[in-house]
Amino acid sequence: MSPEEFEAAARVLTREGEGVRPEFIHGLMGIKPVPDGDHGRIVQWLTRVCLRYRPELWLSTGQGLLVEAHRTGRARPDGTLAGAEAFAGAGEWADPAPVLMVLEITSYETGTDTGTGTGTDTDTDRRDRVEKPRAYAETDIPVHLLIDRDSREVTVHSSPDGVRYRSVLTVPFGKEVTLPDPVGITLDTEPLKSWVR
């Protein structure tokens, strides 16, 4: 499937499917499930933390990004931290150049994996923990924050080299973790314990 074919299919899926959020990573289409209430609460929490320490930035939700080395992928991070005006006038799939950090929050696994990358969320492990970090590193996004609700851990990926993130730090919920420059914020992850099953 080409990026153009994906975009045509994504328009149909988005229009016909309630709350469907398609993505295209490393040549495979995936479907992000509709976020649940705890997912939304985590985004609110991180937005408030970012505003407190970096008021010139905004954590956008739903903004699609052109990803991978040749920008052939299409990802919808759960949050995209950039200057407040970074995506003004941008289309559905924006240039990732102004992005300082992307946020991904794992969804709870449900449904049956079809092996096609288009099942519900049984492909969380592959998509959120392997494919997306690689795509974001290839895109040279400085920081990728993964909030893993299954393992109750926060993983900070940083120092992309165009292939992978050279630095990966994982801490359990409840510990402090620093989002390195250019973000430069230290998170107390204790509140995350309240928003997991």
Short mmCIF file of N, CA, C and O in Angstrom, two decimals, residues 47 50-51 53-60 80-85 98 100 182-183 185:
data_model
loop_
_atom_site.label_atom_id
_atom_site.label_comp_id
_atom_site.label_asym_id
_atom_site.label_seq_id
_atom_site.Cartn_x
_atom_site.Cartn_y
_atom_site.Cartn_z
N THR A 47 -0.61 17.61 29.86
CA THR A 47 -0.80 18.97 29.32
C THR A 47 -0.60 20.01 30.41
O THR A 47 0.10 21.01 30.21
N CYS A 50 3.12 20.27 31.32
CA CYS A 50 3.87 20.99 30.28
C CYS A 50 3.59 22.48 30.33
O CYS A 50 4.50 23.30 30.21
N LEU A 51 2.33 22.86 30.52
CA LEU A 51 1.98 24.29 30.60
C LEU A 51 2.63 24.97 31.80
O LEU A 51 3.03 26.13 31.72
N TYR A 53 5.52 24.26 33.23
CA TYR A 53 6.97 24.44 33.07
C TYR A 53 7.38 25.04 31.72
O TYR A 53 8.45 25.64 31.64
N ARG A 54 6.56 24.85 30.70
CA ARG A 54 6.89 25.34 29.36
C ARG A 54 5.65 25.97 28.73
O ARG A 54 5.07 25.43 27.78
N PRO A 55 5.19 27.13 29.23
CA PRO A 55 3.93 27.72 28.74
C PRO A 55 3.95 28.12 27.27
O PRO A 55 2.90 28.34 26.68
N GLU A 56 5.12 28.20 26.67
CA GLU A 56 5.21 28.56 25.25
C GLU A 56 4.90 27.36 24.34
O GLU A 56 4.79 27.52 23.12
N LEU A 57 4.77 26.19 24.94
CA LEU A 57 4.51 24.97 24.17
C LEU A 57 3.07 24.52 24.35
O LEU A 57 2.39 24.93 25.28
N TRP A 58 2.64 23.64 23.46
CA TRP A 58 1.30 23.05 23.58
C TRP A 58 1.37 21.58 23.22
O TRP A 58 2.07 21.18 22.28
N LEU A 59 0.64 20.77 23.98
CA LEU A 59 0.54 19.34 23.72
C LEU A 59 -0.71 19.10 22.88
O LEU A 59 -1.82 19.05 23.41
N SER A 60 -0.53 19.04 21.57
CA SER A 60 -1.65 18.83 20.64
C SER A 60 -2.05 17.37 20.65
O SER A 60 -1.22 16.48 20.77
N THR A 80 1.45 15.59 20.85
CA THR A 80 2.58 16.12 20.11
C THR A 80 2.96 17.45 20.73
O THR A 80 2.18 18.40 20.68
N LEU A 81 4.13 17.52 21.36
CA LEU A 81 4.58 18.74 22.04
C LEU A 81 5.41 19.58 21.08
O LEU A 81 6.42 19.12 20.55
N ALA A 82 4.95 20.81 20.87
CA ALA A 82 5.63 21.73 19.96
C ALA A 82 5.22 23.15 20.35
O ALA A 82 4.38 23.34 21.23
N GLY A 83 5.80 24.13 19.68
CA GLY A 83 5.39 25.51 19.90
C GLY A 83 3.89 25.65 19.67
O GLY A 83 3.30 24.94 18.85
N ALA A 84 3.27 26.57 20.38
CA ALA A 84 1.82 26.71 20.35
C ALA A 84 1.27 26.94 18.94
O ALA A 84 0.16 26.52 18.63
N GLU A 85 2.03 27.56 18.07
CA GLU A 85 1.58 27.84 16.71
C GLU A 85 2.14 26.88 15.67
O GLU A 85 1.98 27.09 14.47
N PRO A 98 8.89 20.83 13.71
CA PRO A 98 8.81 21.60 14.95
C PRO A 98 8.55 20.76 16.21
O PRO A 98 8.53 21.30 17.32
N LEU A 100 8.97 18.63 19.44
CA LEU A 100 9.98 18.37 20.46
C LEU A 100 9.80 16.99 21.08
O LEU A 100 10.77 16.35 21.49
N PRO A 182 15.25 18.77 24.12
CA PRO A 182 14.79 20.14 24.24
C PRO A 182 13.52 20.32 25.07
O PRO A 182 12.99 21.42 25.17
N VAL A 183 13.02 19.25 25.72
CA VAL A 183 11.81 19.38 26.54
C VAL A 183 12.18 19.95 27.91
O VAL A 183 11.64 20.97 28.33
N ILE A 185 11.79 18.85 31.19
CA ILE A 185 10.80 18.80 32.26
C ILE A 185 11.01 17.51 33.04
O ILE A 185 11.25 16.45 32.46
#
